[in-house]
mmCIF file of C-alpha atoms and ligand atoms in Angstrom:
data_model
loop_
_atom_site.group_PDB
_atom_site.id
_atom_site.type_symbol
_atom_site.label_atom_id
_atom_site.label_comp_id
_atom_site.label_asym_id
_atom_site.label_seq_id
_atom_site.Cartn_x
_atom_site.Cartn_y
_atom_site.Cartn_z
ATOM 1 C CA UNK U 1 14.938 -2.839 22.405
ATOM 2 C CA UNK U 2 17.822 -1.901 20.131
ATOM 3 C CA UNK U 3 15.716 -0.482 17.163
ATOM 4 C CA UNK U 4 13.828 3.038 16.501
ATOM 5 C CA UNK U 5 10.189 1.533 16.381
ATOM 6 C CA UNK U 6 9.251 3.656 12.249
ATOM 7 C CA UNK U 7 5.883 4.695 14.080
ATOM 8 C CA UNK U 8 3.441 4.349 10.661
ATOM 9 C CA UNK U 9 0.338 5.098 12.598
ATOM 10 C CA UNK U 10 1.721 8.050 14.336
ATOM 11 C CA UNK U 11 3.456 9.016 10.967
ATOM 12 C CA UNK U 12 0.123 8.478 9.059
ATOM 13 C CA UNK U 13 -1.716 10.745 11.262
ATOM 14 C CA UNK U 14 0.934 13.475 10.809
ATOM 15 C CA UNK U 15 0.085 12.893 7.162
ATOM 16 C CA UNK U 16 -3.591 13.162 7.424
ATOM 17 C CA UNK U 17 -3.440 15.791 9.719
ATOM 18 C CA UNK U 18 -1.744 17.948 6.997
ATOM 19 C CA UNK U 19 -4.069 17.200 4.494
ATOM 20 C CA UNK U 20 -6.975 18.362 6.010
ATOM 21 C CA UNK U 21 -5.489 21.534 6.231
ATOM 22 C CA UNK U 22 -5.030 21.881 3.038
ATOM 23 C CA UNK U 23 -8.497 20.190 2.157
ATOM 24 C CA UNK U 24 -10.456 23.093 4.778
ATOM 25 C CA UNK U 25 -9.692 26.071 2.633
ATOM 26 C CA UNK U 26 -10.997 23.843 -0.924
ATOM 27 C CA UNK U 27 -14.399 23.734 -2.257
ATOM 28 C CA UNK U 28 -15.543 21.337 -3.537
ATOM 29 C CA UNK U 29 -13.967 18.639 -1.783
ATOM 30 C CA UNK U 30 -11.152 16.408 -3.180
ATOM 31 C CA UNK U 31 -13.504 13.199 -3.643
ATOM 32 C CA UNK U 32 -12.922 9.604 -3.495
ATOM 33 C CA UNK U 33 -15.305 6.552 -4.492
ATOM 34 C CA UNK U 34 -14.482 2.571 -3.465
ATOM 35 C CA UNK U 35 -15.692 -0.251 -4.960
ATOM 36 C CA UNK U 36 -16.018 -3.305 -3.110
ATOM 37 C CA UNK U 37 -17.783 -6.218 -4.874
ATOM 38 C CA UNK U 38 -18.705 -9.700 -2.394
ATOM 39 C CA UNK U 39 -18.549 -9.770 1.202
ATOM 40 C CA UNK U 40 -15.032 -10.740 2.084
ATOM 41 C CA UNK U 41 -14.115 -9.939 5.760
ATOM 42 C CA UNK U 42 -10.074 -8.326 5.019
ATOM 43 C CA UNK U 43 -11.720 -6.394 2.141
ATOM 44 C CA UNK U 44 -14.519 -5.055 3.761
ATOM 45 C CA UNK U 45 -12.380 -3.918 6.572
ATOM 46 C CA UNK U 46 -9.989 -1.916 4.575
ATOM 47 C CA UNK U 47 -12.667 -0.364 2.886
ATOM 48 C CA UNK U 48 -14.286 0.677 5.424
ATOM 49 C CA UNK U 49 -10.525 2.037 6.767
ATOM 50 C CA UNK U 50 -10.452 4.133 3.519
ATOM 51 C CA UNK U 51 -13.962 5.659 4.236
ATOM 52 C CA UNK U 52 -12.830 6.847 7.949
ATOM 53 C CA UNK U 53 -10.080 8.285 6.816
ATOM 54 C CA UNK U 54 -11.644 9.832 3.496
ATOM 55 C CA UNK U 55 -13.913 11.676 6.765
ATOM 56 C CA UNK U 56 -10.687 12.192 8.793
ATOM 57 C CA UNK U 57 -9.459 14.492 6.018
ATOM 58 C CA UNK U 58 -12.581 15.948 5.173
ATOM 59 C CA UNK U 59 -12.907 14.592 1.756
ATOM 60 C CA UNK U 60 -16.090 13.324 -0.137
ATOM 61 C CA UNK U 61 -16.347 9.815 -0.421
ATOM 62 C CA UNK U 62 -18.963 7.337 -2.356
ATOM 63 C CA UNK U 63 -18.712 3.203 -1.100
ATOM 64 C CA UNK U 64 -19.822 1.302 -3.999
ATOM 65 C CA UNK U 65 -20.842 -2.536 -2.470
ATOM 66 C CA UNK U 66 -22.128 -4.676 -5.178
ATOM 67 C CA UNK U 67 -22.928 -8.161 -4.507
ATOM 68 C CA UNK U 68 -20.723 -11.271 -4.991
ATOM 69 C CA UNK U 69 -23.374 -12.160 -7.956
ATOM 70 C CA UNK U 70 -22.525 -8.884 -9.926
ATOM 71 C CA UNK U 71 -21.652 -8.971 -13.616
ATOM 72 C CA UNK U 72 -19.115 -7.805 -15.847
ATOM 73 C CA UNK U 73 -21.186 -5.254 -17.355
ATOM 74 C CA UNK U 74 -22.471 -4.208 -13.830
ATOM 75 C CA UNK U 75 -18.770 -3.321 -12.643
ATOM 76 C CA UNK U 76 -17.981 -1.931 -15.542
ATOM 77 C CA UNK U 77 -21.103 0.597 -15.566
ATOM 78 C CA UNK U 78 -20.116 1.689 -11.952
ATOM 79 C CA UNK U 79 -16.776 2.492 -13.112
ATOM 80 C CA UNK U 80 -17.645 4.581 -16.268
ATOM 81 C CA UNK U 81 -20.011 6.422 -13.890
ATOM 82 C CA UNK U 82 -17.493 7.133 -11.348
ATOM 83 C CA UNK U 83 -15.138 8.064 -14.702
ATOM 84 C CA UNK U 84 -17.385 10.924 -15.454
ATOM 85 C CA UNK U 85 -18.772 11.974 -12.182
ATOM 86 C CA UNK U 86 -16.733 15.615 -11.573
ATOM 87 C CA UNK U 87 -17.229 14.987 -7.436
ATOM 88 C CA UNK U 88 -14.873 11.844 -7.924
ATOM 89 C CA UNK U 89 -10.975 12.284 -7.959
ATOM 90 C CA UNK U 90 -10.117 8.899 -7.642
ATOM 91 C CA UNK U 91 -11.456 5.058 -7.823
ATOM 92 C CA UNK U 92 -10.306 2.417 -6.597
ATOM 93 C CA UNK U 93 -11.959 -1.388 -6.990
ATOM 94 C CA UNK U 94 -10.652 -3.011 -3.506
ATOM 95 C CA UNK U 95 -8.256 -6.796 -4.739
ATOM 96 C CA UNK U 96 -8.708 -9.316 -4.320
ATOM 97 C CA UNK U 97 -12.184 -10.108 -6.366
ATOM 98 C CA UNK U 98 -14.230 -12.672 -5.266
ATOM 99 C CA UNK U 99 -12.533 -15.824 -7.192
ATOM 100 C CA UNK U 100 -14.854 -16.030 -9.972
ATOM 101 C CA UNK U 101 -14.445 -12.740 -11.114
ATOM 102 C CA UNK U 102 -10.699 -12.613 -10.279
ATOM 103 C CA UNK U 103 -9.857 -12.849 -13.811
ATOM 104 C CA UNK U 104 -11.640 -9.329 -14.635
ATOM 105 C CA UNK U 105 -8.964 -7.422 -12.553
ATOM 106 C CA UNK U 106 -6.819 -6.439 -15.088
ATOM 107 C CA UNK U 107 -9.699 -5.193 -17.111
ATOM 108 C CA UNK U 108 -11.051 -3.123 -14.387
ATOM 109 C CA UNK U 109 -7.331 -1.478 -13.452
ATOM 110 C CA UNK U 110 -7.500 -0.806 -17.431
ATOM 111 C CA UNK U 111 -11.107 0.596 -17.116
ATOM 112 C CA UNK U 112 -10.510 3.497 -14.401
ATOM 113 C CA UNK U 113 -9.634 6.648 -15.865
ATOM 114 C CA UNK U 114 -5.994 7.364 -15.681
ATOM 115 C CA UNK U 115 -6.191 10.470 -13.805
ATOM 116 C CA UNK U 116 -8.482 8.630 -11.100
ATOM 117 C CA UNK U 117 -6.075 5.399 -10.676
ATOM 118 C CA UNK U 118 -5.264 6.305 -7.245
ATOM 119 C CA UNK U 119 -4.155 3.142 -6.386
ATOM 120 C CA UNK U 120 -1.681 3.579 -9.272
ATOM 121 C CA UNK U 121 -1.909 0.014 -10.605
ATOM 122 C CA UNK U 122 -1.734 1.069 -14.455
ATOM 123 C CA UNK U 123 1.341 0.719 -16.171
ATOM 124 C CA UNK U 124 2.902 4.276 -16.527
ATOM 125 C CA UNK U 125 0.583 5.493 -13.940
ATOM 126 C CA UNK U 126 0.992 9.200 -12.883
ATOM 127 C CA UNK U 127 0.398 8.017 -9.011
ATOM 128 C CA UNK U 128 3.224 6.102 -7.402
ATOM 129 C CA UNK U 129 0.592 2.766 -5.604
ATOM 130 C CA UNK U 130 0.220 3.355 -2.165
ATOM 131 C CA UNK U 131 1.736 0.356 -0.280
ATOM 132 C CA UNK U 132 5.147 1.343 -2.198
ATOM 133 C CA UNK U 133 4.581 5.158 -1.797
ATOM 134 C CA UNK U 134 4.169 4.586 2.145
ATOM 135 C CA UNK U 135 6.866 2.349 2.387
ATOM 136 C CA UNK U 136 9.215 4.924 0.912
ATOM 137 C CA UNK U 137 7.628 7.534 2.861
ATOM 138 C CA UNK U 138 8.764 5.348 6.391
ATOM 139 C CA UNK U 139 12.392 4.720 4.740
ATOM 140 C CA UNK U 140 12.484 8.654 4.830
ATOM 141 C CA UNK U 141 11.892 9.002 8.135
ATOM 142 C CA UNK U 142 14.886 6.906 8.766
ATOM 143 C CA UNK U 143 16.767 10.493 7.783
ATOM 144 C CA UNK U 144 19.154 7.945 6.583
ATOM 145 C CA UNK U 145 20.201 8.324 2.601
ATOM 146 C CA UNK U 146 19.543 5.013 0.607
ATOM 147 C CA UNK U 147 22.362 6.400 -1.799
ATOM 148 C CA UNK U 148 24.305 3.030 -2.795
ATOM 149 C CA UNK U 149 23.044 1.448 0.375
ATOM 150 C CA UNK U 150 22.303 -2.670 -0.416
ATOM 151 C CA UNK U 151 18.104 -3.266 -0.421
ATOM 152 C CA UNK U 152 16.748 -6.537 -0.482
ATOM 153 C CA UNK U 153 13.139 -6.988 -1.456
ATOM 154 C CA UNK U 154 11.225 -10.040 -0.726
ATOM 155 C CA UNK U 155 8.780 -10.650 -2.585
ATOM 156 C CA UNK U 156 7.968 -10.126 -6.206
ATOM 157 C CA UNK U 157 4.233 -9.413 -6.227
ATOM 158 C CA UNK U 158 2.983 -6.620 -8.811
ATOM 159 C CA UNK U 159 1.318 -4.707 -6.287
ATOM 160 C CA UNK U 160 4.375 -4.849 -3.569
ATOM 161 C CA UNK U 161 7.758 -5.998 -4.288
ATOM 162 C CA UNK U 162 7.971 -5.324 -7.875
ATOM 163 C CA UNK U 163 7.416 -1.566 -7.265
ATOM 164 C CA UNK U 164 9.349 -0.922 -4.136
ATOM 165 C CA UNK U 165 12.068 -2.202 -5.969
ATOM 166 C CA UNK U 166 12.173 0.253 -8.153
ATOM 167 C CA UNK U 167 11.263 3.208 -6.099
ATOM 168 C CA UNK U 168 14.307 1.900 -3.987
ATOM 169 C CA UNK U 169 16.339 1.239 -7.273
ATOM 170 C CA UNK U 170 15.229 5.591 -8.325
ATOM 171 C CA UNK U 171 16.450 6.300 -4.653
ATOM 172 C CA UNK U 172 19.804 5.224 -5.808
ATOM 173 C CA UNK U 173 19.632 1.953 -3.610
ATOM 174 C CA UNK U 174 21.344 -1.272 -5.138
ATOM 175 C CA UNK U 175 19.014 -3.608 -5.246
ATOM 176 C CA UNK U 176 18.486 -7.553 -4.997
ATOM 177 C CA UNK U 177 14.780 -8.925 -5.283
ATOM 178 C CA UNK U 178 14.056 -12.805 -3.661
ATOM 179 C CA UNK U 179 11.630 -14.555 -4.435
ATOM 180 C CA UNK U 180 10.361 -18.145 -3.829
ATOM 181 C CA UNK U 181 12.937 -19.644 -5.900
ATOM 182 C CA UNK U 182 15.863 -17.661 -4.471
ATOM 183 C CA UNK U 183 18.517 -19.836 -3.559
ATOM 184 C CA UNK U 184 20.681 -19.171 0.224
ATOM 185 C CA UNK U 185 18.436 -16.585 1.122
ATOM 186 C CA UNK U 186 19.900 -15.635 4.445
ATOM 187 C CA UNK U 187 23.337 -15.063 3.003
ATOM 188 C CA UNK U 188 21.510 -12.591 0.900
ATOM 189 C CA UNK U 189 19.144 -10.953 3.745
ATOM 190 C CA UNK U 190 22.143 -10.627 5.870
ATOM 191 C CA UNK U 191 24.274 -8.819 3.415
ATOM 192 C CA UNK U 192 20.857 -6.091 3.754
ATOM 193 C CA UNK U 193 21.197 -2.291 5.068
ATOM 194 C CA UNK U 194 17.643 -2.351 4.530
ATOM 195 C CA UNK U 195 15.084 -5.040 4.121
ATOM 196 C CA UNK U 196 11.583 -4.821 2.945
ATOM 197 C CA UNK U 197 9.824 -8.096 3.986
ATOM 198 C CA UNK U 198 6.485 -8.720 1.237
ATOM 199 C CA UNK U 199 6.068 -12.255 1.262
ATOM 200 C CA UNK U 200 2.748 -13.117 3.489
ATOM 201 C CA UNK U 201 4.234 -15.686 5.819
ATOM 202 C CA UNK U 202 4.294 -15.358 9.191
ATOM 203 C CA UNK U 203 7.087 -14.273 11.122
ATOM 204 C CA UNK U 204 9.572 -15.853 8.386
ATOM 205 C CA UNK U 205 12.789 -13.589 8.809
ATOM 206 C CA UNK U 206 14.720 -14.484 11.821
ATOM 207 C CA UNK U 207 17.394 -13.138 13.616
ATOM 208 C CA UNK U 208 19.950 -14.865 12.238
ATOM 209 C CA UNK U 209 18.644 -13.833 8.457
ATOM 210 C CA UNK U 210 19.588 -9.811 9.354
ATOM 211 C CA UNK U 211 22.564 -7.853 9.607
ATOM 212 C CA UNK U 212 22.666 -6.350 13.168
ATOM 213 C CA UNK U 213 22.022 -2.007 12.175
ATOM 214 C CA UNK U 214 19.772 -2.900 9.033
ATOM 215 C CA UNK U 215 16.400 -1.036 8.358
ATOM 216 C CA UNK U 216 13.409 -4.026 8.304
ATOM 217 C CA UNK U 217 10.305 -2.839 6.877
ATOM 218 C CA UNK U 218 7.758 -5.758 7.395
ATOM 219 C CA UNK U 219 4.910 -5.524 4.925
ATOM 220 C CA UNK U 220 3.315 -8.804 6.013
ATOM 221 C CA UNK U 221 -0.255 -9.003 7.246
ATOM 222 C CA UNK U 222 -0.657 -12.509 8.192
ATOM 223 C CA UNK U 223 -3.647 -13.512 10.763
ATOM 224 C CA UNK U 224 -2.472 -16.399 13.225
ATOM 225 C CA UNK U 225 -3.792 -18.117 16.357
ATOM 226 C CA UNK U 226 -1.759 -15.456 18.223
ATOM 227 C CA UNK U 227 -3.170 -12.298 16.100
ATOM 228 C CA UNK U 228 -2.469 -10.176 13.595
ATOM 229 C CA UNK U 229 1.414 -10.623 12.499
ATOM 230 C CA UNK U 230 4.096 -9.943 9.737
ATOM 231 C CA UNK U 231 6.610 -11.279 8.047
ATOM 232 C CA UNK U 232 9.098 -10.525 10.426
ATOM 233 C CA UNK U 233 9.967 -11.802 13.729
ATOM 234 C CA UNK U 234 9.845 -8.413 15.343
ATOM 235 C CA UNK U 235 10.551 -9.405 18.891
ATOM 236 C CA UNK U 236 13.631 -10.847 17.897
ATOM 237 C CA UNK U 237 15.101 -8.765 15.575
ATOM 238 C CA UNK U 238 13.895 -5.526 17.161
ATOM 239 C CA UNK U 239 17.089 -6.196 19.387
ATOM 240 C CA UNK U 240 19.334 -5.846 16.818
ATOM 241 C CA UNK U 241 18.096 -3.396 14.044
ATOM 242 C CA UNK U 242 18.679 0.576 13.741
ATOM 243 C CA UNK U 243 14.835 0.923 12.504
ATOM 244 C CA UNK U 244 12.021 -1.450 12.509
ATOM 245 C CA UNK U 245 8.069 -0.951 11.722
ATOM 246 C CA UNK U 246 5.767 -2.856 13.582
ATOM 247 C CA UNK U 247 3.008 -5.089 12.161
ATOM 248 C CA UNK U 248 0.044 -3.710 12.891
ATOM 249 C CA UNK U 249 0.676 0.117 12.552
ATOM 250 C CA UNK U 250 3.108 -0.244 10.559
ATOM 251 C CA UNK U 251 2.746 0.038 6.673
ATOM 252 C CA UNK U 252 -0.638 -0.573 7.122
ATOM 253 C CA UNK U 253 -1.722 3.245 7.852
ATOM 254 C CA UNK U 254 1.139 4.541 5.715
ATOM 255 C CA UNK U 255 -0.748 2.873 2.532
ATOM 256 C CA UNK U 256 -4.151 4.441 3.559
ATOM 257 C CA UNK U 257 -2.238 8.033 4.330
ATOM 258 C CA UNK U 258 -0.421 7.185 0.710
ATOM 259 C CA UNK U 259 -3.869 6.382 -0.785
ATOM 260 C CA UNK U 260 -5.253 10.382 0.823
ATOM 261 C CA UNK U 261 -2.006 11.764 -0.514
ATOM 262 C CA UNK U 262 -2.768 10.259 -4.156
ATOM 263 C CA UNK U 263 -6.630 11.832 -4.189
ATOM 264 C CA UNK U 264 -5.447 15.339 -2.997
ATOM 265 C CA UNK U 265 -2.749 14.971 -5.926
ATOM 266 C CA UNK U 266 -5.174 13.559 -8.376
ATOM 267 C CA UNK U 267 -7.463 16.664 -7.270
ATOM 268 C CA UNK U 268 -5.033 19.895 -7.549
ATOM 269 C CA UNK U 269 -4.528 18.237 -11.472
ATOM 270 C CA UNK U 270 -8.125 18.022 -12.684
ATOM 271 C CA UNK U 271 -8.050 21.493 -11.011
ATOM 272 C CA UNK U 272 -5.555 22.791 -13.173
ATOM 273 C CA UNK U 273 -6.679 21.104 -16.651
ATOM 274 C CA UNK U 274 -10.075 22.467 -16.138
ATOM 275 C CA UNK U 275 -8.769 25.808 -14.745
HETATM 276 P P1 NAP W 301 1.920 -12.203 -3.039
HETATM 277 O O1 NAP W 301 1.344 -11.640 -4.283
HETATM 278 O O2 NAP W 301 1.366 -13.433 -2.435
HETATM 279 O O3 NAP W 301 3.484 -12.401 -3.299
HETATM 280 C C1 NAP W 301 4.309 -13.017 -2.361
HETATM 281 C C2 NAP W 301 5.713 -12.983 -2.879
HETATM 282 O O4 NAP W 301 6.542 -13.546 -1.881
HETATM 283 C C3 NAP W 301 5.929 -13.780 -4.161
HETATM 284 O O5 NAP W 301 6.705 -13.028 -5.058
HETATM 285 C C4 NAP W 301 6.654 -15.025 -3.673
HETATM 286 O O6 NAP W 301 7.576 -15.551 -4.619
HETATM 287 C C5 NAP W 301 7.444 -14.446 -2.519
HETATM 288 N N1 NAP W 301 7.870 -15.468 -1.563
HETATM 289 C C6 NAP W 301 7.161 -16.505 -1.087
HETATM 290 N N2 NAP W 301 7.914 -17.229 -0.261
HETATM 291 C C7 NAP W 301 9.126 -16.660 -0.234
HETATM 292 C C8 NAP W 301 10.336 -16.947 0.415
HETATM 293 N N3 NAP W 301 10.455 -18.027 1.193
HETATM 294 N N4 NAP W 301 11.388 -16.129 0.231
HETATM 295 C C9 NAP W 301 11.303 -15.047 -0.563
HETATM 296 N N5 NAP W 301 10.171 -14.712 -1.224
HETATM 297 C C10 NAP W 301 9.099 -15.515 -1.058
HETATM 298 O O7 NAP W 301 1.889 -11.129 -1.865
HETATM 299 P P2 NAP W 301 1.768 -9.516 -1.823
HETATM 300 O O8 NAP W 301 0.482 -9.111 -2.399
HETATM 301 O O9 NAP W 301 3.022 -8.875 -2.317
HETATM 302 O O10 NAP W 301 1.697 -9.336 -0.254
HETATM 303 C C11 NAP W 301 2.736 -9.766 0.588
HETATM 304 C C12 NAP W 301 2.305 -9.563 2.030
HETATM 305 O O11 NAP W 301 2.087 -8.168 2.240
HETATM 306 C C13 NAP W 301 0.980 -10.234 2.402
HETATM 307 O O12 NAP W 301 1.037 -10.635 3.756
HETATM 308 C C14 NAP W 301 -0.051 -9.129 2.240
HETATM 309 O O13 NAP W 301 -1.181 -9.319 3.066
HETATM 310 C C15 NAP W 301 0.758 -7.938 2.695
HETATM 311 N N6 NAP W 301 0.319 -6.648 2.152
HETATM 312 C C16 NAP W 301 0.225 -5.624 3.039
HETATM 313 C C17 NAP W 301 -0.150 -4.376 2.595
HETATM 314 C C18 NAP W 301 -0.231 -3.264 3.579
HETATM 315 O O14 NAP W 301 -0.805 -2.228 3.278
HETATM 316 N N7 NAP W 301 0.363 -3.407 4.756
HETATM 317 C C19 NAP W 301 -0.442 -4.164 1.246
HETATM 318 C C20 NAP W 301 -0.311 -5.221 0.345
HETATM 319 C C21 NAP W 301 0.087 -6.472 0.820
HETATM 320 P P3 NAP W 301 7.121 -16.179 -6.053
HETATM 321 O O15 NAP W 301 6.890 -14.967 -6.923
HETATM 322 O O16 NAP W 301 8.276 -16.989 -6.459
HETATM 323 O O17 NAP W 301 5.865 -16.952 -5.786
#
């Protein structure tokens, strides 16, 4: 293998590790509440990911689990309790909805109190959104300046490639965003220092897509006959690439380390407005 594996679970530890230092000498705890509404497998597994490592840290944490028959009005009431409970630093209502109440996600991201939109979804939020956040955070480990280095994005998702792009664009990256509709896609890709790979289909970029040294950050979480992979075909292209996460423990833990990073930050502010 060619490439430096970018370790996310090892690096997401380091992460959580330091915040529960900083977490042991503070009373009361930073606190986080998740709601999860229906019973979908993915979801309830990254929930419950976000509750071990609220624990890891030491912070307080609330699960919310209301039932694929809840309301409008019912979400919305746990919400505007979680807005005005003190213990809670940030909320976050785990996407995708159940499909009949898909629709309302806007409303909820738009319900949350600013200050506790951890997941940073609003418009103008003061949190960068954690997938993003973490994927920067690998980039960095890199030690390798994205100054006027070429990015390509795949993807142009609101949650993914839409906002890497621009954290990439801020870290003085140029920047080129495909999408579905992109036309000779590989003479793009292999034109990449670095590549971040959001598209949800397995195992897509090949070899031949990638410029031998680039930086592939693989996003993808796609479940297969053969497991869990990305959008990347890491066994090929791990011969030929300077850096390369792997899918899983890859992004994965960085966005739940991003996520712990958000509450402590969301914390130390409604410390010092109410101080
Ligand atoms: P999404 O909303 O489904 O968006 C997919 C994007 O990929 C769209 O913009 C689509 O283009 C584009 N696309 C589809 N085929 C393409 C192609 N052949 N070439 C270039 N672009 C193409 O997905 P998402 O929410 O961003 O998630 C992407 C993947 O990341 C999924 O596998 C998801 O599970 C994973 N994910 C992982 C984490 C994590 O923490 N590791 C977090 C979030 C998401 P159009 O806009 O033209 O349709």
């Amino acid at each position: 293998m060619a490439a430096s594996l970018l370790n996310g679970k090892e690096i997401s530890q380091q992460i959580l590790e330091d915040i529960k230092q900083q977490t042991l000498s503070l009373d009361p705890k930073p606190g986080l509440a998740v709601v999860l509404v229906g019973n979908d497998p993915a979801s309830e597994i990254y929930v419950n990911n976000k509750e071990k490592a609220c624990k890891k840290v030491g912070f307080y944490s609330e699960k919310i689990v209301l039932s694929e028959a809840a309301s409008e009005d019912e979400i919305f009431a746990v919400i505007d309790r979680l807005n005005n409970d003190p213990r809670i630093h940030g909320i976050l209502c785990q996407f995708p909805l159940p499909k009949h109440l898909r629709h309302l996600e806007d409303a909820i991201v738009e319900r949350i109190n600013p200050q506790k939109d951890v997941d940073g979804f609003k418009p103008n939020s003061p949190y960068t959104s954690c997938t993003p956040k973490g994927i920067m955070t690998l980039i960095e480990h890199t030690n390798i300046p994205l100054t006027g280095k070429h990015a390509v994005v795949m993807g142009r998702s609101l949650m993914v490639g839409k906002p890497v792009a621009q954290l990439l664009l801020d870290a003085d990256a140029t920047v080129t965003i495909t999408h579905s509709k992109t036309v000779n896609l590989s003479q793009i890709t292999k034109q990449a220092d670095v590549i971040v790979a959001a598209i949800g289909k397995p195992e897509f970029l090949t070899k031949e897509m990638v410029k031998p040294g680039s930086i592939i950050i693989d996003v993808g979480i796609n479940r297969t006959d053969h497991g869990l992979v990305g959008d990347v075909d890491f066994e090929q292209i791990k011969e030929i690439a300077s850096f390369i996460t792997p899918v899983p423990g890859g992004v994965g833990p960085m966005t739940i380390a991003s996520l712990m990073q958000n509450v402590l930050i969301a914390y130390q502010a409604s410390n010092s407005v109410s101080s």
